[in-house]
């Protein structure tokens, strides 16, 4: 189908993009990789007055060391993130989950920040961002730079805390200390399909006991969720098989998963329990 008519804007720098966005109006859309937005335009499910294309803003593609953290630029492609040595060393959960996104063609065009700003609860990266307590970096012409914790960023289904005149410029991820293990586990019917349920797991062990555990759930509600009941039961405890099995049974507590052609809400709750146990087992053996 032919998309609706819109004004096409192509800034050359971040400052120019930030200046353009408020003038483009509240109904403007930001184009990064286009792997989510372009299908919506073709199906006329989105009617932007203007499209701000970030393809020429090179500074948004950078991945850099930031002392005790790394920063991934918003328009760094999934392929770039998966292969980057800083990400692989200091954010292995991000690299592992990003490698499961769609297929190679999509990963070469789709962007890290675009996936997060799209805020689809079935996407892999929002739950990872939540599990790692990352910080979203935003900029606007009126308010300057702003930091938004991941737990405050995802507001509702495909809705974020970004203001209409704000751009997501990057994501700051703290470097993990010693003792951390990570794993992303998801269930999908075909290799390129959205996750029916996914689990992002980060566990820190100290002398055999769980010092910290963080679990993000994909596609278990209108926003990515933390499996707080599991985290509470494992915190300060041991990592025996029985403890992991018992804690994982609480993975779906407080969730309201969708029911659709891919499965009922009860089916997704069952998957959340099974995948959480698998993710915890994998994370605690690495």
PDB file of C-alpha atoms in Angstrom:
ATOM      1  CA  UNK A   1       0.000   0.000   0.000  1.00  0.00           C
ATOM      2  CA  UNK A   2       1.020   3.627  -0.515  1.00  0.00           C
ATOM      3  CA  UNK A   3       1.769   5.524   2.740  1.00  0.00           C
ATOM      4  CA  UNK A   4       0.043   8.828   3.503  1.00  0.00           C
ATOM      5  CA  UNK A   5       1.634  12.117   2.462  1.00  0.00           C
ATOM      6  CA  UNK A   6       4.065  13.693   4.936  1.00  0.00           C
ATOM      7  CA  UNK A   7       6.869  16.252   5.054  1.00  0.00           C
ATOM      8  CA  UNK A   8      10.294  14.606   4.891  1.00  0.00           C
ATOM      9  CA  UNK A   9      13.072  16.137   7.026  1.00  0.00           C
ATOM     10  CA  UNK A  10      16.675  14.900   7.017  1.00  0.00           C
ATOM     11  CA  UNK A  11      18.917  16.623   9.588  1.00  0.00           C
ATOM     12  CA  UNK A  12      22.704  16.359   9.332  1.00  0.00           C
ATOM     13  CA  UNK A  13      23.470  16.670  13.068  1.00  0.00           C
ATOM     14  CA  UNK A  14      21.888  15.964  16.441  1.00  0.00           C
ATOM     15  CA  UNK A  15      21.454  19.664  17.185  1.00  0.00           C
ATOM     16  CA  UNK A  16      19.664  20.141  13.869  1.00  0.00           C
ATOM     17  CA  UNK A  17      17.417  17.139  14.537  1.00  0.00           C
ATOM     18  CA  UNK A  18      16.495  18.460  17.971  1.00  0.00           C
ATOM     19  CA  UNK A  19      15.627  21.847  16.477  1.00  0.00           C
ATOM     20  CA  UNK A  20      13.551  20.305  13.705  1.00  0.00           C
ATOM     21  CA  UNK A  21      11.405  18.041  15.867  1.00  0.00           C
ATOM     22  CA  UNK A  22       9.257  20.632  17.713  1.00  0.00           C
ATOM     23  CA  UNK A  23       8.645  22.539  14.476  1.00  0.00           C
ATOM     24  CA  UNK A  24       7.440  19.313  12.848  1.00  0.00           C
ATOM     25  CA  UNK A  25       4.501  19.127  15.281  1.00  0.00           C
ATOM     26  CA  UNK A  26       3.201  16.595  17.795  1.00  0.00           C
ATOM     27  CA  UNK A  27       2.223  14.131  15.071  1.00  0.00           C
ATOM     28  CA  UNK A  28       5.751  13.941  13.646  1.00  0.00           C
ATOM     29  CA  UNK A  29       7.535  10.584  13.640  1.00  0.00           C
ATOM     30  CA  UNK A  30      11.234   9.888  14.008  1.00  0.00           C
ATOM     31  CA  UNK A  31      12.727   7.470  11.488  1.00  0.00           C
ATOM     32  CA  UNK A  32      15.759   5.459  12.614  1.00  0.00           C
ATOM     33  CA  UNK A  33      16.049   2.011  11.005  1.00  0.00           C
ATOM     34  CA  UNK A  34      12.432   2.020   9.855  1.00  0.00           C
ATOM     35  CA  UNK A  35      11.858  -1.694  10.518  1.00  0.00           C
ATOM     36  CA  UNK A  36       8.837  -0.955  12.727  1.00  0.00           C
ATOM     37  CA  UNK A  37       7.674   2.397  11.389  1.00  0.00           C
ATOM     38  CA  UNK A  38       7.661   1.681   7.652  1.00  0.00           C
ATOM     39  CA  UNK A  39       5.159  -1.209   7.870  1.00  0.00           C
ATOM     40  CA  UNK A  40       2.855   1.037   9.927  1.00  0.00           C
ATOM     41  CA  UNK A  41       3.073   3.737   7.266  1.00  0.00           C
ATOM     42  CA  UNK A  42       2.409   1.306   4.426  1.00  0.00           C
ATOM     43  CA  UNK A  43      -0.652  -0.079   6.219  1.00  0.00           C
ATOM     44  CA  UNK A  44      -1.783   3.464   7.074  1.00  0.00           C
ATOM     45  CA  UNK A  45      -1.778   2.697  10.769  1.00  0.00           C
ATOM     46  CA  UNK A  46       0.347   5.836  11.301  1.00  0.00           C
ATOM     47  CA  UNK A  47      -0.412   9.271   9.832  1.00  0.00           C
ATOM     48  CA  UNK A  48       2.542  11.554  10.631  1.00  0.00           C
ATOM     49  CA  UNK A  49       2.544  15.145   9.410  1.00  0.00           C
ATOM     50  CA  UNK A  50       6.319  14.952   9.143  1.00  0.00           C
ATOM     51  CA  UNK A  51       9.050  12.334   9.195  1.00  0.00           C
ATOM     52  CA  UNK A  52      12.432  13.205  10.750  1.00  0.00           C
ATOM     53  CA  UNK A  53      15.039  10.842   9.291  1.00  0.00           C
ATOM     54  CA  UNK A  54      18.091  10.361  11.555  1.00  0.00           C
ATOM     55  CA  UNK A  55      20.138   8.348   9.065  1.00  0.00           C
ATOM     56  CA  UNK A  56      22.713  11.131   8.516  1.00  0.00           C
ATOM     57  CA  UNK A  57      23.222  11.896  12.237  1.00  0.00           C
ATOM     58  CA  UNK A  58      26.470   9.955  12.647  1.00  0.00           C
ATOM     59  CA  UNK A  59      26.953  10.770  16.342  1.00  0.00           C
ATOM     60  CA  UNK A  60      23.848   8.757  17.221  1.00  0.00           C
ATOM     61  CA  UNK A  61      25.453   5.563  15.889  1.00  0.00           C
ATOM     62  CA  UNK A  62      28.412   5.637  18.287  1.00  0.00           C
ATOM     63  CA  UNK A  63      29.037   3.045  20.987  1.00  0.00           C
ATOM     64  CA  UNK A  64      31.487   4.405  23.533  1.00  0.00           C
ATOM     65  CA  UNK A  65      33.113   3.744  26.889  1.00  0.00           C
ATOM     66  CA  UNK A  66      31.776   6.082  29.580  1.00  0.00           C
ATOM     67  CA  UNK A  67      33.879   5.186  32.605  1.00  0.00           C
ATOM     68  CA  UNK A  68      31.801   2.868  34.777  1.00  0.00           C
ATOM     69  CA  UNK A  69      29.271   2.436  31.963  1.00  0.00           C
ATOM     70  CA  UNK A  70      28.977   2.120  28.209  1.00  0.00           C
ATOM     71  CA  UNK A  71      26.687   4.215  26.040  1.00  0.00           C
ATOM     72  CA  UNK A  72      24.983   2.774  22.984  1.00  0.00           C
ATOM     73  CA  UNK A  73      23.857   5.411  20.510  1.00  0.00           C
ATOM     74  CA  UNK A  74      20.176   5.328  19.609  1.00  0.00           C
ATOM     75  CA  UNK A  75      20.718   4.567  15.930  1.00  0.00           C
ATOM     76  CA  UNK A  76      23.394   1.915  16.347  1.00  0.00           C
ATOM     77  CA  UNK A  77      22.080  -1.061  14.388  1.00  0.00           C
ATOM     78  CA  UNK A  78      21.363  -4.405  16.016  1.00  0.00           C
ATOM     79  CA  UNK A  79      24.149  -5.927  13.917  1.00  0.00           C
ATOM     80  CA  UNK A  80      26.561  -3.270  15.197  1.00  0.00           C
ATOM     81  CA  UNK A  81      25.524  -3.888  18.820  1.00  0.00           C
ATOM     82  CA  UNK A  82      25.942  -7.658  18.556  1.00  0.00           C
ATOM     83  CA  UNK A  83      29.471  -7.364  17.137  1.00  0.00           C
ATOM     84  CA  UNK A  84      30.781  -4.461  19.205  1.00  0.00           C
ATOM     85  CA  UNK A  85      33.570  -5.524  21.627  1.00  0.00           C
ATOM     86  CA  UNK A  86      32.478  -3.078  24.344  1.00  0.00           C
ATOM     87  CA  UNK A  87      28.952  -4.483  24.323  1.00  0.00           C
ATOM     88  CA  UNK A  88      30.146  -8.083  24.271  1.00  0.00           C
ATOM     89  CA  UNK A  89      32.465  -7.459  27.229  1.00  0.00           C
ATOM     90  CA  UNK A  90      30.379  -5.174  29.424  1.00  0.00           C
ATOM     91  CA  UNK A  91      26.780  -5.904  28.363  1.00  0.00           C
ATOM     92  CA  UNK A  92      26.681  -9.567  27.311  1.00  0.00           C
ATOM     93  CA  UNK A  93      22.943  -9.812  28.010  1.00  0.00           C
ATOM     94  CA  UNK A  94      22.333  -6.999  25.520  1.00  0.00           C
ATOM     95  CA  UNK A  95      24.483  -8.721  22.894  1.00  0.00           C
ATOM     96  CA  UNK A  96      22.796 -12.087  23.433  1.00  0.00           C
ATOM     97  CA  UNK A  97      19.246 -10.746  23.287  1.00  0.00           C
ATOM     98  CA  UNK A  98      19.936  -8.478  20.316  1.00  0.00           C
ATOM     99  CA  UNK A  99      21.290 -11.452  18.374  1.00  0.00           C
ATOM    100  CA  UNK A 100      17.822 -13.038  18.594  1.00  0.00           C
ATOM    101  CA  UNK A 101      15.983 -10.037  17.101  1.00  0.00           C
ATOM    102  CA  UNK A 102      14.200 -10.985  13.866  1.00  0.00           C
ATOM    103  CA  UNK A 103      16.620 -12.007  11.085  1.00  0.00           C
ATOM    104  CA  UNK A 104      19.968 -10.746   9.704  1.00  0.00           C
ATOM    105  CA  UNK A 105      18.316  -8.389   7.211  1.00  0.00           C
ATOM    106  CA  UNK A 106      16.328  -6.671   9.958  1.00  0.00           C
ATOM    107  CA  UNK A 107      19.318  -6.574  12.297  1.00  0.00           C
ATOM    108  CA  UNK A 108      21.382  -4.773   9.671  1.00  0.00           C
ATOM    109  CA  UNK A 109      18.778  -1.992   9.345  1.00  0.00           C
ATOM    110  CA  UNK A 110      16.901  -1.966  12.652  1.00  0.00           C
ATOM    111  CA  UNK A 111      18.304   0.183  15.452  1.00  0.00           C
ATOM    112  CA  UNK A 112      18.820  -0.376  19.160  1.00  0.00           C
ATOM    113  CA  UNK A 113      17.182   2.885  20.225  1.00  0.00           C
ATOM    114  CA  UNK A 114      14.398   2.492  17.677  1.00  0.00           C
ATOM    115  CA  UNK A 115      13.356  -0.820  19.220  1.00  0.00           C
ATOM    116  CA  UNK A 116      13.265   0.730  22.696  1.00  0.00           C
ATOM    117  CA  UNK A 117      11.409   3.870  21.621  1.00  0.00           C
ATOM    118  CA  UNK A 118       8.886   1.745  19.696  1.00  0.00           C
ATOM    119  CA  UNK A 119       8.092   0.145  23.087  1.00  0.00           C
ATOM    120  CA  UNK A 120       6.395  -2.973  21.782  1.00  0.00           C
ATOM    121  CA  UNK A 121       6.057  -5.276  24.829  1.00  0.00           C
ATOM    122  CA  UNK A 122       6.698  -8.249  22.521  1.00  0.00           C
ATOM    123  CA  UNK A 123      10.090  -6.801  21.573  1.00  0.00           C
ATOM    124  CA  UNK A 124      13.158  -8.400  23.105  1.00  0.00           C
ATOM    125  CA  UNK A 125      15.096  -5.311  24.166  1.00  0.00           C
ATOM    126  CA  UNK A 126      12.657  -3.497  26.512  1.00  0.00           C
ATOM    127  CA  UNK A 127      12.713  -6.388  29.014  1.00  0.00           C
ATOM    128  CA  UNK A 128      16.512  -6.485  28.812  1.00  0.00           C
ATOM    129  CA  UNK A 129      16.699  -2.749  29.487  1.00  0.00           C
ATOM    130  CA  UNK A 130      14.441  -3.207  32.498  1.00  0.00           C
ATOM    131  CA  UNK A 131      16.445  -6.127  33.890  1.00  0.00           C
ATOM    132  CA  UNK A 132      19.705  -4.185  33.610  1.00  0.00           C
ATOM    133  CA  UNK A 133      18.270  -0.949  35.062  1.00  0.00           C
ATOM    134  CA  UNK A 134      19.614   1.001  32.096  1.00  0.00           C
ATOM    135  CA  UNK A 135      19.193   4.749  31.733  1.00  0.00           C
ATOM    136  CA  UNK A 136      17.668   6.256  28.599  1.00  0.00           C
ATOM    137  CA  UNK A 137      19.300   9.470  27.392  1.00  0.00           C
ATOM    138  CA  UNK A 138      16.980  12.023  25.790  1.00  0.00           C
ATOM    139  CA  UNK A 139      17.421  15.536  24.409  1.00  0.00           C
ATOM    140  CA  UNK A 140      15.062  18.330  23.416  1.00  0.00           C
ATOM    141  CA  UNK A 141      15.484  21.914  22.282  1.00  0.00           C
ATOM    142  CA  UNK A 142      13.440  23.211  25.211  1.00  0.00           C
ATOM    143  CA  UNK A 143      14.685  21.014  28.056  1.00  0.00           C
ATOM    144  CA  UNK A 144      18.173  20.004  27.024  1.00  0.00           C
ATOM    145  CA  UNK A 145      19.471  16.601  28.116  1.00  0.00           C
ATOM    146  CA  UNK A 146      17.404  14.320  30.341  1.00  0.00           C
ATOM    147  CA  UNK A 147      17.980  10.892  31.878  1.00  0.00           C
ATOM    148  CA  UNK A 148      15.057   8.463  32.185  1.00  0.00           C
ATOM    149  CA  UNK A 149      15.452   5.205  34.139  1.00  0.00           C
ATOM    150  CA  UNK A 150      14.153   2.188  32.239  1.00  0.00           C
ATOM    151  CA  UNK A 151      11.556   1.520  34.955  1.00  0.00           C
ATOM    152  CA  UNK A 152       9.998   4.920  34.164  1.00  0.00           C
ATOM    153  CA  UNK A 153      10.507   4.875  30.399  1.00  0.00           C
ATOM    154  CA  UNK A 154       7.857   2.336  29.352  1.00  0.00           C
ATOM    155  CA  UNK A 155       4.486   3.887  30.170  1.00  0.00           C
ATOM    156  CA  UNK A 156       1.926   1.802  28.254  1.00  0.00           C
ATOM    157  CA  UNK A 157       1.567  -0.294  25.118  1.00  0.00           C
ATOM    158  CA  UNK A 158       3.915   1.288  22.547  1.00  0.00           C
ATOM    159  CA  UNK A 159       4.067   4.442  24.679  1.00  0.00           C
ATOM    160  CA  UNK A 160       7.135   5.888  26.389  1.00  0.00           C
ATOM    161  CA  UNK A 161       7.960   8.782  28.695  1.00  0.00           C
ATOM    162  CA  UNK A 162       9.562  10.716  25.833  1.00  0.00           C
ATOM    163  CA  UNK A 163       7.981  14.109  25.256  1.00  0.00           C
ATOM    164  CA  UNK A 164       6.810  14.979  21.723  1.00  0.00           C
ATOM    165  CA  UNK A 165       9.843  17.233  21.198  1.00  0.00           C
ATOM    166  CA  UNK A 166      12.389  14.782  22.681  1.00  0.00           C
ATOM    167  CA  UNK A 167      14.754  12.450  20.886  1.00  0.00           C
ATOM    168  CA  UNK A 168      16.175   9.299  22.401  1.00  0.00           C
ATOM    169  CA  UNK A 169      19.894   9.831  21.880  1.00  0.00           C
ATOM    170  CA  UNK A 170      21.366   6.792  23.594  1.00  0.00           C
ATOM    171  CA  UNK A 171      21.276   4.248  26.398  1.00  0.00           C
ATOM    172  CA  UNK A 172      23.696   4.117  29.334  1.00  0.00           C
ATOM    173  CA  UNK A 173      24.436   0.641  30.705  1.00  0.00           C
ATOM    174  CA  UNK A 174      26.512   0.211  33.848  1.00  0.00           C
ATOM    175  CA  UNK A 175      29.429  -2.176  33.595  1.00  0.00           C
ATOM    176  CA  UNK A 176      28.815  -5.231  35.771  1.00  0.00           C
ATOM    177  CA  UNK A 177      31.178  -6.110  38.566  1.00  0.00           C
ATOM    178  CA  UNK A 178      32.453  -9.618  39.312  1.00  0.00           C
ATOM    179  CA  UNK A 179      30.088 -12.518  39.924  1.00  0.00           C
ATOM    180  CA  UNK A 180      27.381 -11.668  37.384  1.00  0.00           C
ATOM    181  CA  UNK A 181      25.805 -14.193  35.034  1.00  0.00           C
ATOM    182  CA  UNK A 182      23.341 -13.364  32.263  1.00  0.00           C
ATOM    183  CA  UNK A 183      20.932 -15.128  29.950  1.00  0.00           C
ATOM    184  CA  UNK A 184      18.047 -14.330  27.620  1.00  0.00           C
ATOM    185  CA  UNK A 185      15.534 -17.093  26.967  1.00  0.00           C
ATOM    186  CA  UNK A 186      12.517 -16.768  24.701  1.00  0.00           C
ATOM    187  CA  UNK A 187       9.910 -18.901  23.023  1.00  0.00           C
ATOM    188  CA  UNK A 188       8.749 -18.140  19.491  1.00  0.00           C
ATOM    189  CA  UNK A 189       7.139 -20.338  16.875  1.00  0.00           C
ATOM    190  CA  UNK A 190       9.488 -19.390  14.039  1.00  0.00           C
ATOM    191  CA  UNK A 191      12.990 -17.954  14.067  1.00  0.00           C
ATOM    192  CA  UNK A 192      11.923 -14.516  12.821  1.00  0.00           C
ATOM    193  CA  UNK A 193       8.721 -14.178  14.871  1.00  0.00           C
ATOM    194  CA  UNK A 194       8.071 -11.980  17.880  1.00  0.00           C
ATOM    195  CA  UNK A 195       8.592 -13.658  21.241  1.00  0.00           C
ATOM    196  CA  UNK A 196       5.450 -15.220  22.663  1.00  0.00           C
ATOM    197  CA  UNK A 197       7.232 -14.880  26.012  1.00  0.00           C
ATOM    198  CA  UNK A 198      10.817 -13.944  26.806  1.00  0.00           C
ATOM    199  CA  UNK A 199      12.881 -13.758  30.003  1.00  0.00           C
ATOM    200  CA  UNK A 200      15.954 -11.580  30.541  1.00  0.00           C
ATOM    201  CA  UNK A 201      17.920 -12.698  33.577  1.00  0.00           C
ATOM    202  CA  UNK A 202      20.872 -11.204  35.458  1.00  0.00           C
ATOM    203  CA  UNK A 203      22.199 -12.893  38.608  1.00  0.00           C
ATOM    204  CA  UNK A 204      25.109 -11.911  40.847  1.00  0.00           C
ATOM    205  CA  UNK A 205      26.586 -14.572  43.087  1.00  0.00           C
ATOM    206  CA  UNK A 206      28.870 -14.113  46.074  1.00  0.00           C
ATOM    207  CA  UNK A 207      30.337 -17.278  47.613  1.00  0.00           C
ATOM    208  CA  UNK A 208      27.515 -19.402  46.228  1.00  0.00           C
ATOM    209  CA  UNK A 209      24.670 -17.193  47.461  1.00  0.00           C
ATOM    210  CA  UNK A 210      22.524 -14.865  45.373  1.00  0.00           C
ATOM    211  CA  UNK A 211      23.551 -11.287  46.077  1.00  0.00           C
ATOM    212  CA  UNK A 212      21.320  -9.724  43.404  1.00  0.00           C
ATOM    213  CA  UNK A 213      18.855 -11.021  40.829  1.00  0.00           C
ATOM    214  CA  UNK A 214      16.979  -9.101  38.141  1.00  0.00           C
ATOM    215  CA  UNK A 215      14.456 -10.618  35.770  1.00  0.00           C
ATOM    216  CA  UNK A 216      12.653  -8.823  32.942  1.00  0.00           C
ATOM    217  CA  UNK A 217       9.635 -10.359  31.202  1.00  0.00           C
ATOM    218  CA  UNK A 218       8.813  -9.924  27.518  1.00  0.00           C
ATOM    219  CA  UNK A 219       5.185  -9.928  26.301  1.00  0.00           C
ATOM    220  CA  UNK A 220       3.576 -10.525  29.684  1.00  0.00           C
ATOM    221  CA  UNK A 221       1.652  -7.243  29.791  1.00  0.00           C
ATOM    222  CA  UNK A 222       1.263  -3.884  28.076  1.00  0.00           C
ATOM    223  CA  UNK A 223       4.819  -2.965  29.151  1.00  0.00           C
ATOM    224  CA  UNK A 224       7.909  -5.032  29.999  1.00  0.00           C
ATOM    225  CA  UNK A 225       7.745  -6.264  33.577  1.00  0.00           C
ATOM    226  CA  UNK A 226      10.098  -7.276  36.353  1.00  0.00           C
ATOM    227  CA  UNK A 227       9.427 -10.672  37.924  1.00  0.00           C
ATOM    228  CA  UNK A 228       9.700  -9.140  41.387  1.00  0.00           C
ATOM    229  CA  UNK A 229       8.213 -12.151  43.202  1.00  0.00           C
ATOM    230  CA  UNK A 230      11.019 -14.354  41.874  1.00  0.00           C
ATOM    231  CA  UNK A 231      13.652 -11.737  42.671  1.00  0.00           C
ATOM    232  CA  UNK A 232      12.442 -11.455  46.268  1.00  0.00           C
ATOM    233  CA  UNK A 233      12.461 -15.204  46.826  1.00  0.00           C
ATOM    234  CA  UNK A 234      15.975 -15.694  45.491  1.00  0.00           C
ATOM    235  CA  UNK A 235      17.646 -12.640  47.011  1.00  0.00           C
ATOM    236  CA  UNK A 236      20.205 -13.721  49.617  1.00  0.00           C
ATOM    237  CA  UNK A 237      19.346 -17.396  49.105  1.00  0.00           C
ATOM    238  CA  UNK A 238      21.095 -20.375  47.611  1.00  0.00           C
ATOM    239  CA  UNK A 239      21.158 -21.559  44.030  1.00  0.00           C
ATOM    240  CA  UNK A 240      19.983 -25.115  44.490  1.00  0.00           C
ATOM    241  CA  UNK A 241      17.788 -26.680  41.826  1.00  0.00           C
ATOM    242  CA  UNK A 242      14.875 -26.797  44.234  1.00  0.00           C
ATOM    243  CA  UNK A 243      15.243 -23.104  45.117  1.00  0.00           C
ATOM    244  CA  UNK A 244      15.304 -22.083  41.449  1.00  0.00           C
ATOM    245  CA  UNK A 245      12.334 -24.309  40.675  1.00  0.00           C
ATOM    246  CA  UNK A 246      10.270 -22.955  43.571  1.00  0.00           C
ATOM    247  CA  UNK A 247      11.085 -19.326  42.840  1.00  0.00           C
ATOM    248  CA  UNK A 248      10.321 -19.700  39.118  1.00  0.00           C
ATOM    249  CA  UNK A 249       6.772 -20.830  39.926  1.00  0.00           C
ATOM    250  CA  UNK A 250       6.079 -17.208  40.923  1.00  0.00           C
ATOM    251  CA  UNK A 251       7.303 -15.660  37.659  1.00  0.00           C
ATOM    252  CA  UNK A 252       3.812 -14.775  36.406  1.00  0.00           C
ATOM    253  CA  UNK A 253       2.499 -13.254  39.641  1.00  0.00           C
ATOM    254  CA  UNK A 254       0.804  -9.899  39.079  1.00  0.00           C
ATOM    255  CA  UNK A 255       0.993 -10.144  35.286  1.00  0.00           C
ATOM    256  CA  UNK A 256      -1.818  -9.625  32.780  1.00  0.00           C
ATOM    257  CA  UNK A 257      -0.483 -11.254  29.612  1.00  0.00           C
ATOM    258  CA  UNK A 258      -2.334 -10.820  26.326  1.00  0.00           C
ATOM    259  CA  UNK A 259      -4.459 -13.580  24.820  1.00  0.00           C
ATOM    260  CA  UNK A 260      -4.249 -13.856  21.044  1.00  0.00           C
ATOM    261  CA  UNK A 261      -3.767 -16.341  18.210  1.00  0.00           C
ATOM    262  CA  UNK A 262      -0.399 -17.339  19.667  1.00  0.00           C
ATOM    263  CA  UNK A 263      -1.796 -18.478  22.997  1.00  0.00           C
ATOM    264  CA  UNK A 264      -4.012 -17.775  25.975  1.00  0.00           C
ATOM    265  CA  UNK A 265      -3.017 -15.775  29.040  1.00  0.00           C
ATOM    266  CA  UNK A 266      -2.655 -19.019  31.032  1.00  0.00           C
ATOM    267  CA  UNK A 267      -0.385 -20.434  28.333  1.00  0.00           C
ATOM    268  CA  UNK A 268       1.861 -17.385  28.576  1.00  0.00           C
ATOM    269  CA  UNK A 269       1.950 -17.653  32.373  1.00  0.00           C
ATOM    270  CA  UNK A 270       3.055 -21.274  32.015  1.00  0.00           C
ATOM    271  CA  UNK A 271       5.760 -20.232  29.543  1.00  0.00           C
ATOM    272  CA  UNK A 272       6.946 -17.486  31.899  1.00  0.00           C
ATOM    273  CA  UNK A 273       7.486 -20.026  34.678  1.00  0.00           C
ATOM    274  CA  UNK A 274       9.289 -22.513  32.437  1.00  0.00           C
ATOM    275  CA  UNK A 275      11.476 -19.927  30.704  1.00  0.00           C
ATOM    276  CA  UNK A 276      12.360 -18.200  33.970  1.00  0.00           C
ATOM    277  CA  UNK A 277      13.643 -21.478  35.386  1.00  0.00           C
ATOM    278  CA  UNK A 278      15.706 -22.068  32.222  1.00  0.00           C
ATOM    279  CA  UNK A 279      17.082 -18.532  32.220  1.00  0.00           C
ATOM    280  CA  UNK A 280      18.030 -18.683  35.902  1.00  0.00           C
ATOM    281  CA  UNK A 281      19.720 -22.038  35.455  1.00  0.00           C
ATOM    282  CA  UNK A 282      21.731 -20.765  32.494  1.00  0.00           C
ATOM    283  CA  UNK A 283      22.654 -17.467  34.154  1.00  0.00           C
ATOM    284  CA  UNK A 284      23.861 -19.147  37.328  1.00  0.00           C
ATOM    285  CA  UNK A 285      26.159 -21.545  35.477  1.00  0.00           C
ATOM    286  CA  UNK A 286      27.990 -18.823  33.538  1.00  0.00           C
TER     287      UNK A 286
END
